[in-house]
mmCIF file with all atom_site columns, C-alpha atoms and ligand atoms in Angstrom:
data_model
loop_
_atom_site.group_PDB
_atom_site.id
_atom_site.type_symbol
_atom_site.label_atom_id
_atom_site.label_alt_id
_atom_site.label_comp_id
_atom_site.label_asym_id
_atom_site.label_entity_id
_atom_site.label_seq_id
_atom_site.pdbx_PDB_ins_code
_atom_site.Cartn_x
_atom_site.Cartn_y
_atom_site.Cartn_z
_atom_site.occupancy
_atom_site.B_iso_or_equiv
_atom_site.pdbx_formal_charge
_atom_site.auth_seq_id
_atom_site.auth_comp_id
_atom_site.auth_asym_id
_atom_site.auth_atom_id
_atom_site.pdbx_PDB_model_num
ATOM   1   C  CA  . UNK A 1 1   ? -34.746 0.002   -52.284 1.00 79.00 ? 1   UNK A CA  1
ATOM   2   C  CA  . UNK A 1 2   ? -36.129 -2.442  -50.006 1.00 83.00 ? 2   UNK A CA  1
ATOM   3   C  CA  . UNK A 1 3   ? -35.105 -6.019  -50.870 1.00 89.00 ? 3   UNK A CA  1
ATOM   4   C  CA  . UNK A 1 4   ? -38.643 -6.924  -51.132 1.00 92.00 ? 4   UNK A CA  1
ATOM   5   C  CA  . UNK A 1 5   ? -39.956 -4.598  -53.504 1.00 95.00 ? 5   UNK A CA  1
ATOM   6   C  CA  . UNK A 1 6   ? -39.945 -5.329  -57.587 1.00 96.00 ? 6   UNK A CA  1
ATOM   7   C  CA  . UNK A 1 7   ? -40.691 -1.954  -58.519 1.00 97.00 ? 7   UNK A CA  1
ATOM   8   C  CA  . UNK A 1 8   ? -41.386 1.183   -57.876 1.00 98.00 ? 8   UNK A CA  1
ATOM   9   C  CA  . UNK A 1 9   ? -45.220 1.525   -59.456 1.00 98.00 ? 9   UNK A CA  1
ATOM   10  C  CA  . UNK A 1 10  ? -46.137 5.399   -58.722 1.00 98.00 ? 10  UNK A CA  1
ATOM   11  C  CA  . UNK A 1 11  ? -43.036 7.182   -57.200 1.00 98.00 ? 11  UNK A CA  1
ATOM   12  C  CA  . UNK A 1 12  ? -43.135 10.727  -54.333 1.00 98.00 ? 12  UNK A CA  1
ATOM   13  C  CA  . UNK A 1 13  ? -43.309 13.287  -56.609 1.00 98.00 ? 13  UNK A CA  1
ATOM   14  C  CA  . UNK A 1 14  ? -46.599 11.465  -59.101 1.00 98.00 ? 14  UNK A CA  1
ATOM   15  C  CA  . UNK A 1 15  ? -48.129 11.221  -55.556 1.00 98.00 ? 15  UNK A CA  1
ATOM   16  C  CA  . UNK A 1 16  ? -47.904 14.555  -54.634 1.00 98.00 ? 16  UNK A CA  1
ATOM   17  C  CA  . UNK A 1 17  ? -48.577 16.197  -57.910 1.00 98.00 ? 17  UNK A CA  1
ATOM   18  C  CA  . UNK A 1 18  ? -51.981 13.695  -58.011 1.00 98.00 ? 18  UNK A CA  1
ATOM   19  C  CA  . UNK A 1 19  ? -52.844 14.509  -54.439 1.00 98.00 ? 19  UNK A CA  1
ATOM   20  C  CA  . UNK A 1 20  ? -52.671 18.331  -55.383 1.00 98.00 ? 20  UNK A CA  1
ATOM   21  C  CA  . UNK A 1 21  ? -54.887 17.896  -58.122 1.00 98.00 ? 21  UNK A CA  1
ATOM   22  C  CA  . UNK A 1 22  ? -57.512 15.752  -56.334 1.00 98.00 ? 22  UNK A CA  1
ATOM   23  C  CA  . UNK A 1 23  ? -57.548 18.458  -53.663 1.00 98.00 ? 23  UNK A CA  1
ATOM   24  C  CA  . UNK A 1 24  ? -58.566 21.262  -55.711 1.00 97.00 ? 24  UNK A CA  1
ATOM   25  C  CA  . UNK A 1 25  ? -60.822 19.559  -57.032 1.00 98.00 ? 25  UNK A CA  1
ATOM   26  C  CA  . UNK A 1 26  ? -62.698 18.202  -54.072 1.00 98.00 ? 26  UNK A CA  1
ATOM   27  C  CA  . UNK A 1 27  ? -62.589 22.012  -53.341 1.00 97.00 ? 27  UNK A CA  1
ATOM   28  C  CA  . UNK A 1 28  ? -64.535 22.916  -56.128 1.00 96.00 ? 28  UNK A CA  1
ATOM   29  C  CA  . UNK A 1 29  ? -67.051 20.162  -56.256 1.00 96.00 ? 29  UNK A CA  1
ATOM   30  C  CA  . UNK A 1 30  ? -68.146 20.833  -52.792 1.00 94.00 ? 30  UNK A CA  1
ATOM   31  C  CA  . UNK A 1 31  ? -68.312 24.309  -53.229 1.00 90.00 ? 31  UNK A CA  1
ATOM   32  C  CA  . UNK A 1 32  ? -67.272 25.790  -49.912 1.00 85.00 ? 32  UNK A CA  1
ATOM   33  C  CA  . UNK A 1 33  ? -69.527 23.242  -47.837 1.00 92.00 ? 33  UNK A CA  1
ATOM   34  C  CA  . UNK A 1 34  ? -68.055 22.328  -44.778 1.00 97.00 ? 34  UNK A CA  1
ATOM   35  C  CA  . UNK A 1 35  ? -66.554 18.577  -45.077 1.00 97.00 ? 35  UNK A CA  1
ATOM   36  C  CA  . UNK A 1 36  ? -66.611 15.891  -42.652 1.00 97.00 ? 36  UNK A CA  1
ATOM   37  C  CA  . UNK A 1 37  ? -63.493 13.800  -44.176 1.00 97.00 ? 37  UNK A CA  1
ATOM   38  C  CA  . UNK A 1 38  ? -63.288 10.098  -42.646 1.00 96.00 ? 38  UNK A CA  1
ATOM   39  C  CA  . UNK A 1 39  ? -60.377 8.525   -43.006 1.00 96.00 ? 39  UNK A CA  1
ATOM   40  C  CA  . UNK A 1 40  ? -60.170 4.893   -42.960 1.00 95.00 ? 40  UNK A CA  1
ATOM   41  C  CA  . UNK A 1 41  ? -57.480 3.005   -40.977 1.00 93.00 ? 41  UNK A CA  1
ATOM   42  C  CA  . UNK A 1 42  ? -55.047 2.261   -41.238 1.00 94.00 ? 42  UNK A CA  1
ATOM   43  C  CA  . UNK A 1 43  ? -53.800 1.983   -45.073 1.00 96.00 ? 43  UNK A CA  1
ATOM   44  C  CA  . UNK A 1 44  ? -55.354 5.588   -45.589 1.00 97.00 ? 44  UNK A CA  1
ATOM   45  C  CA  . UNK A 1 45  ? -53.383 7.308   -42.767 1.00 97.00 ? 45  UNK A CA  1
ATOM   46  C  CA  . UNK A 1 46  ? -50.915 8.961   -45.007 1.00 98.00 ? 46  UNK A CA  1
ATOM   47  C  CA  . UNK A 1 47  ? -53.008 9.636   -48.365 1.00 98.00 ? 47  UNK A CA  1
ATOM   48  C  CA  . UNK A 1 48  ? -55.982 11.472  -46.158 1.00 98.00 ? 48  UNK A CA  1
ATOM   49  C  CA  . UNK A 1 49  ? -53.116 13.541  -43.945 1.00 98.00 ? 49  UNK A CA  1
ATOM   50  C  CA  . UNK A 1 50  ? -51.371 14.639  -47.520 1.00 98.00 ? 50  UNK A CA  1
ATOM   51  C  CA  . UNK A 1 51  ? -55.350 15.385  -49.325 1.00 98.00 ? 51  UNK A CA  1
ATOM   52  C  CA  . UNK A 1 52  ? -57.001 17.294  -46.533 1.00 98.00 ? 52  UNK A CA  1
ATOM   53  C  CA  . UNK A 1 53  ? -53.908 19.726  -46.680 1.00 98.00 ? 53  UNK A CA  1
ATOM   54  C  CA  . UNK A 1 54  ? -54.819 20.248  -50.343 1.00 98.00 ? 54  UNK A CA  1
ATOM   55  C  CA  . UNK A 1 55  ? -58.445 20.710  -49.632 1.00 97.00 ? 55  UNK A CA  1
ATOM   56  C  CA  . UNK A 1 56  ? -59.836 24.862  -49.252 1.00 95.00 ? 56  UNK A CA  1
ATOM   57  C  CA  . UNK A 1 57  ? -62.697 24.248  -47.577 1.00 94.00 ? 57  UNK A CA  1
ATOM   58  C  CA  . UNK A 1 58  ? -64.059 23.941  -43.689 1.00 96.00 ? 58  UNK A CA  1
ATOM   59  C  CA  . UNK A 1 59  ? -63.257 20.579  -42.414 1.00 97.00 ? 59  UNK A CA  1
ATOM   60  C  CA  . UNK A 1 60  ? -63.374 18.258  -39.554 1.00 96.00 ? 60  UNK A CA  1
ATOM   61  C  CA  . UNK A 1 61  ? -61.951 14.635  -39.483 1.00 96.00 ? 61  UNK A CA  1
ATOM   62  C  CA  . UNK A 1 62  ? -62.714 11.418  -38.201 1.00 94.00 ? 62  UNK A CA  1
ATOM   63  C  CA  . UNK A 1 63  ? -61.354 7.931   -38.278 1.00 94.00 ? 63  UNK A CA  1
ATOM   64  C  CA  . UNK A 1 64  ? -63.369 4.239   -38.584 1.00 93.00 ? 64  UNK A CA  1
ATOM   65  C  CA  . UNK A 1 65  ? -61.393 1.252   -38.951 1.00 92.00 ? 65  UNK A CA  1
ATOM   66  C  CA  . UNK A 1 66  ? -62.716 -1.555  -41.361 1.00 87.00 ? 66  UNK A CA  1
ATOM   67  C  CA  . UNK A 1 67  ? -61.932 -5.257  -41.090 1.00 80.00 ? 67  UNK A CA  1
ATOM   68  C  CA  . UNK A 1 68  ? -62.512 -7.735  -43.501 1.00 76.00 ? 68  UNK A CA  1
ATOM   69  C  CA  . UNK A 1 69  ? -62.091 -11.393 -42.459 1.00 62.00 ? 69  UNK A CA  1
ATOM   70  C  CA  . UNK A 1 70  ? -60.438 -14.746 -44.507 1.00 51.00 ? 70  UNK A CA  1
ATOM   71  C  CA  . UNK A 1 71  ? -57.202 -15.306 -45.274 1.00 47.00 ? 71  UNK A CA  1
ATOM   72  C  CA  . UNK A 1 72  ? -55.819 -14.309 -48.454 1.00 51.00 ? 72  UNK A CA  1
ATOM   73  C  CA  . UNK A 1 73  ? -54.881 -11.552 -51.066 1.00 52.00 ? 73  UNK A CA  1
ATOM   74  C  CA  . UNK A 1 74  ? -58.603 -10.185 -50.761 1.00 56.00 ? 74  UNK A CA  1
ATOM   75  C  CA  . UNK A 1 75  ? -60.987 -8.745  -48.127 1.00 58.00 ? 75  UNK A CA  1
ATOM   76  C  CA  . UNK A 1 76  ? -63.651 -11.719 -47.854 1.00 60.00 ? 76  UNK A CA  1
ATOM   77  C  CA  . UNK A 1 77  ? -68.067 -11.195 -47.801 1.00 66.00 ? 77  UNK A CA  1
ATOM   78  C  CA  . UNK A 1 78  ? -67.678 -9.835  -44.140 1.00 77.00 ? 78  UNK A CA  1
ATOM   79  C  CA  . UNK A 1 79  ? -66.407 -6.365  -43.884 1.00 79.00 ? 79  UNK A CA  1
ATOM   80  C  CA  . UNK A 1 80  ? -66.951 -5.125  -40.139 1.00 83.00 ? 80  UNK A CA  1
ATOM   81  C  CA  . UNK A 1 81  ? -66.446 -1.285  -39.556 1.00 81.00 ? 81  UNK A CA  1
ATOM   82  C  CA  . UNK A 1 82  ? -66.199 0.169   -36.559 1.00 83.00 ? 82  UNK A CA  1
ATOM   83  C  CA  . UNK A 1 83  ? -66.372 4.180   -35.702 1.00 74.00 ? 83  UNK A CA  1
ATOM   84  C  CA  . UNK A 1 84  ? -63.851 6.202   -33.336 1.00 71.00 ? 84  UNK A CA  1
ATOM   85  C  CA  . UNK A 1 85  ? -66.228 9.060   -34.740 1.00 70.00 ? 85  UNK A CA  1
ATOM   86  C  CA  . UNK A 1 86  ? -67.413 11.991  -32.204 1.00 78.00 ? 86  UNK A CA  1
ATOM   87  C  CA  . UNK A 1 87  ? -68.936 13.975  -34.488 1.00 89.00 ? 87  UNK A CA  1
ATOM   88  C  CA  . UNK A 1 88  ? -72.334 13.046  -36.166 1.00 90.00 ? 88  UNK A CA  1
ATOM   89  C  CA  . UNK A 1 89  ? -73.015 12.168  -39.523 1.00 92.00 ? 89  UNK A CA  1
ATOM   90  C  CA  . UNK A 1 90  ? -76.788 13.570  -39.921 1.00 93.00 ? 90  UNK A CA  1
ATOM   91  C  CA  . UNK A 1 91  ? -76.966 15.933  -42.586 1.00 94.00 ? 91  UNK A CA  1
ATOM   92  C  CA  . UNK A 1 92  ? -72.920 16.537  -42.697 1.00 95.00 ? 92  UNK A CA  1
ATOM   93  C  CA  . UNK A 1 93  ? -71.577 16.016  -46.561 1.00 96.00 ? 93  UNK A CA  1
ATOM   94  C  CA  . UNK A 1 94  ? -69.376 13.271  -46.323 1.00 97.00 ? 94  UNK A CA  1
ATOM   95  C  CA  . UNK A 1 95  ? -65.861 12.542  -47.971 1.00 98.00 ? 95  UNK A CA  1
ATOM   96  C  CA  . UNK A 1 96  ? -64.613 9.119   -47.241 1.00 97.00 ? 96  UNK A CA  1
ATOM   97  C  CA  . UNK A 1 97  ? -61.292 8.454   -47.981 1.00 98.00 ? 97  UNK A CA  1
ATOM   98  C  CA  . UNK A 1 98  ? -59.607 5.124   -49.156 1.00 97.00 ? 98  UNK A CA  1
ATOM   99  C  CA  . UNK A 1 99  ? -56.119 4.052   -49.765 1.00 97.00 ? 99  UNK A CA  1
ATOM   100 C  CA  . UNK A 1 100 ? -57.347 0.926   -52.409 1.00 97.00 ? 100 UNK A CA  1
ATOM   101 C  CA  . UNK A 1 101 ? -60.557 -0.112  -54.071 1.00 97.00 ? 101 UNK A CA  1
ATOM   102 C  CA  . UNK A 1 102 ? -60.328 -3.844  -54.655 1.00 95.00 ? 102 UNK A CA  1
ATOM   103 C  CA  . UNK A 1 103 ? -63.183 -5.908  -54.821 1.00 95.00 ? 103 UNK A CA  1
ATOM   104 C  CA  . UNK A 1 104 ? -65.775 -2.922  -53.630 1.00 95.00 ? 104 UNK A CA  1
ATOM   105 C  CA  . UNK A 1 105 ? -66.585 -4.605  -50.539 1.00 93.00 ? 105 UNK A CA  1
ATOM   106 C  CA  . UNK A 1 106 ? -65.398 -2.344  -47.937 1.00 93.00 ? 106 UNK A CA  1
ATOM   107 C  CA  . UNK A 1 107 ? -66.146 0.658   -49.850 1.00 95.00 ? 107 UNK A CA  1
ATOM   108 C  CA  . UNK A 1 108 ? -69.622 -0.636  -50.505 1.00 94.00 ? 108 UNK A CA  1
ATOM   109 C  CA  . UNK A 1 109 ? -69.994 -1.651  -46.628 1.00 91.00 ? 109 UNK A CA  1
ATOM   110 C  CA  . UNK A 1 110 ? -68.870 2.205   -45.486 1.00 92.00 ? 110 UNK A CA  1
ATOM   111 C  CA  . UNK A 1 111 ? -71.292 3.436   -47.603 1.00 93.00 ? 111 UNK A CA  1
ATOM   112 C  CA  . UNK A 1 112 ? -74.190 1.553   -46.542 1.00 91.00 ? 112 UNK A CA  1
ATOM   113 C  CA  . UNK A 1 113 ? -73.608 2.422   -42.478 1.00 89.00 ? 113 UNK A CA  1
ATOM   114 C  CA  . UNK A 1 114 ? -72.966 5.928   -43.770 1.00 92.00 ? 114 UNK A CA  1
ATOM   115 C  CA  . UNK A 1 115 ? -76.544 5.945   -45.840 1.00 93.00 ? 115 UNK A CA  1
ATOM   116 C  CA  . UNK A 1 116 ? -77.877 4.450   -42.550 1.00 92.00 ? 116 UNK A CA  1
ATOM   117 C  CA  . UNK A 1 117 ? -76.906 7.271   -40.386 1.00 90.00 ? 117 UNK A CA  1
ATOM   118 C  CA  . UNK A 1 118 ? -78.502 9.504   -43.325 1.00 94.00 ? 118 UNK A CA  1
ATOM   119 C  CA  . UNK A 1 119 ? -75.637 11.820  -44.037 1.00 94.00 ? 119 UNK A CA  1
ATOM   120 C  CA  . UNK A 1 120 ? -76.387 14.186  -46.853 1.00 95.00 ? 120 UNK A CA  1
ATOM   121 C  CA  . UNK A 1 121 ? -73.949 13.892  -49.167 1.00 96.00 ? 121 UNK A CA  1
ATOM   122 C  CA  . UNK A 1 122 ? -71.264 11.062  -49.575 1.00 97.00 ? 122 UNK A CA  1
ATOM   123 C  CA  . UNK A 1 123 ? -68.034 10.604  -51.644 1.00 97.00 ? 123 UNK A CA  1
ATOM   124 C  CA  . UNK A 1 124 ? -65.864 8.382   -51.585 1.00 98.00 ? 124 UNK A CA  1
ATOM   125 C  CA  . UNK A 1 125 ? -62.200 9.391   -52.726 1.00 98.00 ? 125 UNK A CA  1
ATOM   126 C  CA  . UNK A 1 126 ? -59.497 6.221   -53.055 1.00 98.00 ? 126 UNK A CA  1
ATOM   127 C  CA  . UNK A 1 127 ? -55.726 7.113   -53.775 1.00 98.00 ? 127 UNK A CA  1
ATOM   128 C  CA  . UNK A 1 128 ? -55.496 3.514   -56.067 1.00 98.00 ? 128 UNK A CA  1
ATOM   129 C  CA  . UNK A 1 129 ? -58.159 1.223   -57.898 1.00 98.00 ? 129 UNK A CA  1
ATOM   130 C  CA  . UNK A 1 130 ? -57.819 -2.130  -59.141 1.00 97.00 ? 130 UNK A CA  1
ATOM   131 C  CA  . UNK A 1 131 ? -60.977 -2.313  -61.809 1.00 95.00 ? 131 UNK A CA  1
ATOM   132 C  CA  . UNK A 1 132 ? -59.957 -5.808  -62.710 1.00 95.00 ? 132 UNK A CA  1
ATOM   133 C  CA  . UNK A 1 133 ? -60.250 -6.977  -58.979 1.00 93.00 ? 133 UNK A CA  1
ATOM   134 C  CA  . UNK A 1 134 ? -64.125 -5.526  -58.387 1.00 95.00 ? 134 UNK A CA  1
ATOM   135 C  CA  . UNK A 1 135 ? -66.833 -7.859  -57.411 1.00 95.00 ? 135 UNK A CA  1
ATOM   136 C  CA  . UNK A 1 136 ? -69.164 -5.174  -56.052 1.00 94.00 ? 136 UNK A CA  1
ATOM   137 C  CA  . UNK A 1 137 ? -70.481 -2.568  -58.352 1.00 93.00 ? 137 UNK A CA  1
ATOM   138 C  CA  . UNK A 1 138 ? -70.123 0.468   -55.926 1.00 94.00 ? 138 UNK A CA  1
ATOM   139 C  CA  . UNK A 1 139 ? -69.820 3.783   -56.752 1.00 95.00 ? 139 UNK A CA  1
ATOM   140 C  CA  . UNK A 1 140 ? -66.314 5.829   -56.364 1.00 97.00 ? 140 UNK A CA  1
ATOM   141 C  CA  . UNK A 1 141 ? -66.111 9.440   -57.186 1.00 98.00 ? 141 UNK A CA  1
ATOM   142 C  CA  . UNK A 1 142 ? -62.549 10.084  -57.251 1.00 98.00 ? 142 UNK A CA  1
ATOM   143 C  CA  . UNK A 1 143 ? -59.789 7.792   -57.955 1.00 98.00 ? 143 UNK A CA  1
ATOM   144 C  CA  . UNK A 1 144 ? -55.592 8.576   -57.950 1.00 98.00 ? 144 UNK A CA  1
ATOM   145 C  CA  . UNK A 1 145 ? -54.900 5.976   -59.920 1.00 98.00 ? 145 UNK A CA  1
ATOM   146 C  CA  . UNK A 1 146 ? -55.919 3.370   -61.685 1.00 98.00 ? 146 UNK A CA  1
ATOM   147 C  CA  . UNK A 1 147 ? -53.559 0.293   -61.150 1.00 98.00 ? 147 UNK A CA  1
ATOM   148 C  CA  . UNK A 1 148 ? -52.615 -3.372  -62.559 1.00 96.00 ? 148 UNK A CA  1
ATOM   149 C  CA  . UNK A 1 149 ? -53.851 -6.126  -60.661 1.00 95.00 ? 149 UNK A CA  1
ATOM   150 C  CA  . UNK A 1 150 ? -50.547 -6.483  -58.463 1.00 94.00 ? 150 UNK A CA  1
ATOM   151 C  CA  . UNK A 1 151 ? -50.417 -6.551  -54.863 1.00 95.00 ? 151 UNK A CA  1
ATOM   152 C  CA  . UNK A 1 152 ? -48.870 -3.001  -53.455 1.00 97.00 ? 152 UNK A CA  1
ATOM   153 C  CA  . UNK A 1 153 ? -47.199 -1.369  -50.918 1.00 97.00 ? 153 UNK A CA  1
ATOM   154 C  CA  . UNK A 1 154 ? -46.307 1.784   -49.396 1.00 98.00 ? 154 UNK A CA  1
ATOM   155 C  CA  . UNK A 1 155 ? -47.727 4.940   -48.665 1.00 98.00 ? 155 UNK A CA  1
ATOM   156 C  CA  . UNK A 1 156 ? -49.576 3.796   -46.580 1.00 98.00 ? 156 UNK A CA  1
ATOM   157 C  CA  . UNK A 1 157 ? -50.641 0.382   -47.236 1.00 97.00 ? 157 UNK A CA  1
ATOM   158 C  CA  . UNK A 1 158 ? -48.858 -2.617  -45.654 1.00 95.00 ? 158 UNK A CA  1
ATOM   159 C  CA  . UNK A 1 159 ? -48.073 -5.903  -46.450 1.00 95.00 ? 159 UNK A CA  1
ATOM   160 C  CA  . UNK A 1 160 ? -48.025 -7.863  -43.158 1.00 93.00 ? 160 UNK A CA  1
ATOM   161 C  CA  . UNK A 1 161 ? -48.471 -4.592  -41.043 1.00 94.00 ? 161 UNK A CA  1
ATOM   162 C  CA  . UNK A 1 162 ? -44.763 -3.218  -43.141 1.00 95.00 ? 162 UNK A CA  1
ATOM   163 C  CA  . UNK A 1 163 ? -44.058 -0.862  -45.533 1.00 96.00 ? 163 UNK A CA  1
ATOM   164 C  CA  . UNK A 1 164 ? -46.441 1.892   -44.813 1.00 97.00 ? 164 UNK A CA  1
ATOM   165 C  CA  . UNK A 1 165 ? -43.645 4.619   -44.168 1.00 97.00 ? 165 UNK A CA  1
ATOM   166 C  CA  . UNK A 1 166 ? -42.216 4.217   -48.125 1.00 97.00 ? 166 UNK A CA  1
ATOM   167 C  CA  . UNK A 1 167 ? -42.365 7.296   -49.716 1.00 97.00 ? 167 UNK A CA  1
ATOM   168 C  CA  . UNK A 1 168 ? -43.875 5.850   -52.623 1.00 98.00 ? 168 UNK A CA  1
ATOM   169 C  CA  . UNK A 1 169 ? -46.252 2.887   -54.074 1.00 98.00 ? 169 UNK A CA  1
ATOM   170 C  CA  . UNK A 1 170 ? -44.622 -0.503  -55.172 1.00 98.00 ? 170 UNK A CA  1
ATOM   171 C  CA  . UNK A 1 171 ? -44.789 -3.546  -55.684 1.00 97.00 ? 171 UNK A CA  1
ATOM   172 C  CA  . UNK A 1 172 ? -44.554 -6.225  -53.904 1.00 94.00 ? 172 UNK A CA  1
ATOM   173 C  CA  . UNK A 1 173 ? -42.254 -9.111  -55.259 1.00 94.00 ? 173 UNK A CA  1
ATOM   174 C  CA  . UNK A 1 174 ? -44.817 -11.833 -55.661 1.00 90.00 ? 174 UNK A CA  1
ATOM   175 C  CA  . UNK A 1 175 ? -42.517 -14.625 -53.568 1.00 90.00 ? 175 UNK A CA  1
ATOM   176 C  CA  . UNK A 1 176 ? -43.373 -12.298 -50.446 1.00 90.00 ? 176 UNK A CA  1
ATOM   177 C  CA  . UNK A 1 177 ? -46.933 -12.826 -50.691 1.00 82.00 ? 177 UNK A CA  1
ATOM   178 C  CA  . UNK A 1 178 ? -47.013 -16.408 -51.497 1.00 84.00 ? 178 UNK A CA  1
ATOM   179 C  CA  . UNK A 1 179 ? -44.575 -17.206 -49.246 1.00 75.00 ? 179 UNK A CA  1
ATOM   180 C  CA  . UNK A 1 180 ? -46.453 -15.538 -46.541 1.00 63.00 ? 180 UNK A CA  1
ATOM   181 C  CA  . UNK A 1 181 ? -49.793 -16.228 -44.137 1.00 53.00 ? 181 UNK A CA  1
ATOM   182 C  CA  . UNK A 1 182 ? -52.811 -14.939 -44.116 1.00 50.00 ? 182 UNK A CA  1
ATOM   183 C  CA  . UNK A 1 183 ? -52.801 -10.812 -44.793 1.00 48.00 ? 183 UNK A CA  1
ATOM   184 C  CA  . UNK A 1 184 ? -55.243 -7.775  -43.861 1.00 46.00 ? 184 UNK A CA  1
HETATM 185 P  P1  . IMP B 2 .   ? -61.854 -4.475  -50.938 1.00 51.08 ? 1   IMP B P1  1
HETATM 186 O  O1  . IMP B 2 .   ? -62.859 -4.558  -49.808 1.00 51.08 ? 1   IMP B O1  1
HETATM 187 O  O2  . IMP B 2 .   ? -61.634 -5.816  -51.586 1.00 51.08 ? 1   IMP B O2  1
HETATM 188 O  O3  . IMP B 2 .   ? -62.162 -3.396  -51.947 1.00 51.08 ? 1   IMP B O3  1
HETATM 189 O  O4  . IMP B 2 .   ? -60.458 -4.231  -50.293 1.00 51.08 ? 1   IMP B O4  1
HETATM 190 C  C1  . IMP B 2 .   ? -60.006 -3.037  -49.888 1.00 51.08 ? 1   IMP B C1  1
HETATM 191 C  C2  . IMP B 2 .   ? -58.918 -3.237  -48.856 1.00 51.08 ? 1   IMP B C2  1
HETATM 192 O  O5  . IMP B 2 .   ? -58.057 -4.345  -49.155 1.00 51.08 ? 1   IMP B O5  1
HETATM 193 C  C3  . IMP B 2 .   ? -58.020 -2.046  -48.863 1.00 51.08 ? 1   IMP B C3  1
HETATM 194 O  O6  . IMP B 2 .   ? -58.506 -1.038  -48.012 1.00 51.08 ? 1   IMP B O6  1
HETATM 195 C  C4  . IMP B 2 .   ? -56.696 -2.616  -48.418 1.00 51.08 ? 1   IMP B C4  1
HETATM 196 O  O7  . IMP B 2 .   ? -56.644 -2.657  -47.003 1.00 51.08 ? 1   IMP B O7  1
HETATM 197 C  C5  . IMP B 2 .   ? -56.704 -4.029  -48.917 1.00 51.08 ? 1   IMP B C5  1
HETATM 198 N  N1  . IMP B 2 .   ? -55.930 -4.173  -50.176 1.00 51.08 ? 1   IMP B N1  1
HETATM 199 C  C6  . IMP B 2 .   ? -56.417 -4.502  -51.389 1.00 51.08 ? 1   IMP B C6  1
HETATM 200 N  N2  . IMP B 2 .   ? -55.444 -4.555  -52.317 1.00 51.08 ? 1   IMP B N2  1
HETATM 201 C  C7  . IMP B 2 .   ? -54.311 -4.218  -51.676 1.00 51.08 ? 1   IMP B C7  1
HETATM 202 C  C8  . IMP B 2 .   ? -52.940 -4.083  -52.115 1.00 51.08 ? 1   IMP B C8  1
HETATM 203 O  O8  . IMP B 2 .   ? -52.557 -4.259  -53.282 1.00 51.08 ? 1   IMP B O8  1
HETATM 204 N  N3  . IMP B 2 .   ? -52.053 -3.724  -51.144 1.00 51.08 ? 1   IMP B N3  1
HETATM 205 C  C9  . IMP B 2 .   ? -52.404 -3.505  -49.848 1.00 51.08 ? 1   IMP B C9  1
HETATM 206 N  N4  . IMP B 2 .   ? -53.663 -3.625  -49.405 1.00 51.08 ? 1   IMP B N4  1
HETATM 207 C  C10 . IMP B 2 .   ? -54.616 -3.985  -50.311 1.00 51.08 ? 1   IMP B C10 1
HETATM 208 MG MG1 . MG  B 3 .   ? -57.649 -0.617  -46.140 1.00 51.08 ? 2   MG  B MG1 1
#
């Protein structure tokens, strides 16, 4: 295990079986509608390629990418998104699909452009929350895991850009963190 890492939180084989599950039942809740999945970059990459395998239903993807600005631990009041999207929104039923609910604010911010562009239907699916960390009350339909307030890694989500490729979701070894500059 990387020197770096305190623990492993939720190892390969928790993920996978949780992923399955999820999948089937985004399946059934949308009841053979076709999905427009958006997957947010980058943290998500690896959560929404793993859950839209497990999902039996039509299905197109796109990608937005959604900044939030400060320094720090947490996303600050300013989350900017911006769309690589070529298909429209209008009318589609939406699944947006996070790697980490923290405060709410990106999640909340996505949803408001997507309400904007009047989809029909959104969802919003996040691999890990952190309910002790939310600022913004914003709605989440369906959530991996529910985790401790600890900064994490892997699976996607970085620390510094690193650590995306780990199989699995750890923790960070708080020295790393504090020792370090300003992070996404
Ligand atoms: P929110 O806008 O505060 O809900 O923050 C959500 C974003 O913050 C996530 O999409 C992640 O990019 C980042 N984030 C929050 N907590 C963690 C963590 O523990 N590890 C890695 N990234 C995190
Ligand atoms: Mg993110």
């Amino acid at each position: 295990m990387n020197e770096n890492i305190e623990r492993i939180l939720i190892p390969e084989e928790a993920l996978k079986a949780r992923v399955r599950e999820m999948g089937r039942q985004i399946s059934n809740d949308f009841k053979g509608k076709p999905i427009l999945a958006i997957c947010i970059l980058k943290g998500s990459v690896i959560f929404f390629s793993d859950l839209i395998r497990e999902i039996d239903t039509d299905l197109q993807i796109s990608f937005i990418s959604a900044a939030s600005y400060g320094a720090g631990a947490s996303s600050s009041g300013k989350v900017e998104v911006t769309e690589i999207m070529e298909i429209p929104i209008e009318d589609r039923a939406v699944l947006i699909v996070e790697d980490i609910v923290d405060s709410g604010r990106t999640i909340a911010r996505i949803r408001e452009c997507f309400e904007e562009e009047r989809a029909a239907q959104i969802k919003v699916v996040t691999l890990l929350d952190k309910p002790e960390r939310r600022e913004v009350d914003v709605r989440v339909d369906y959530t991996g895991f529910e985790i401790p307030n600890e900064f994490v890694i892997g699976y996607g989500l970085d620390y510094d850009q690193k650590y995306r490729n780990l199989p699995y979701v750890g923790v960070l070894k708080r020295e790393v963190y504090e020792r370090g500059d300003a992070i996404e």
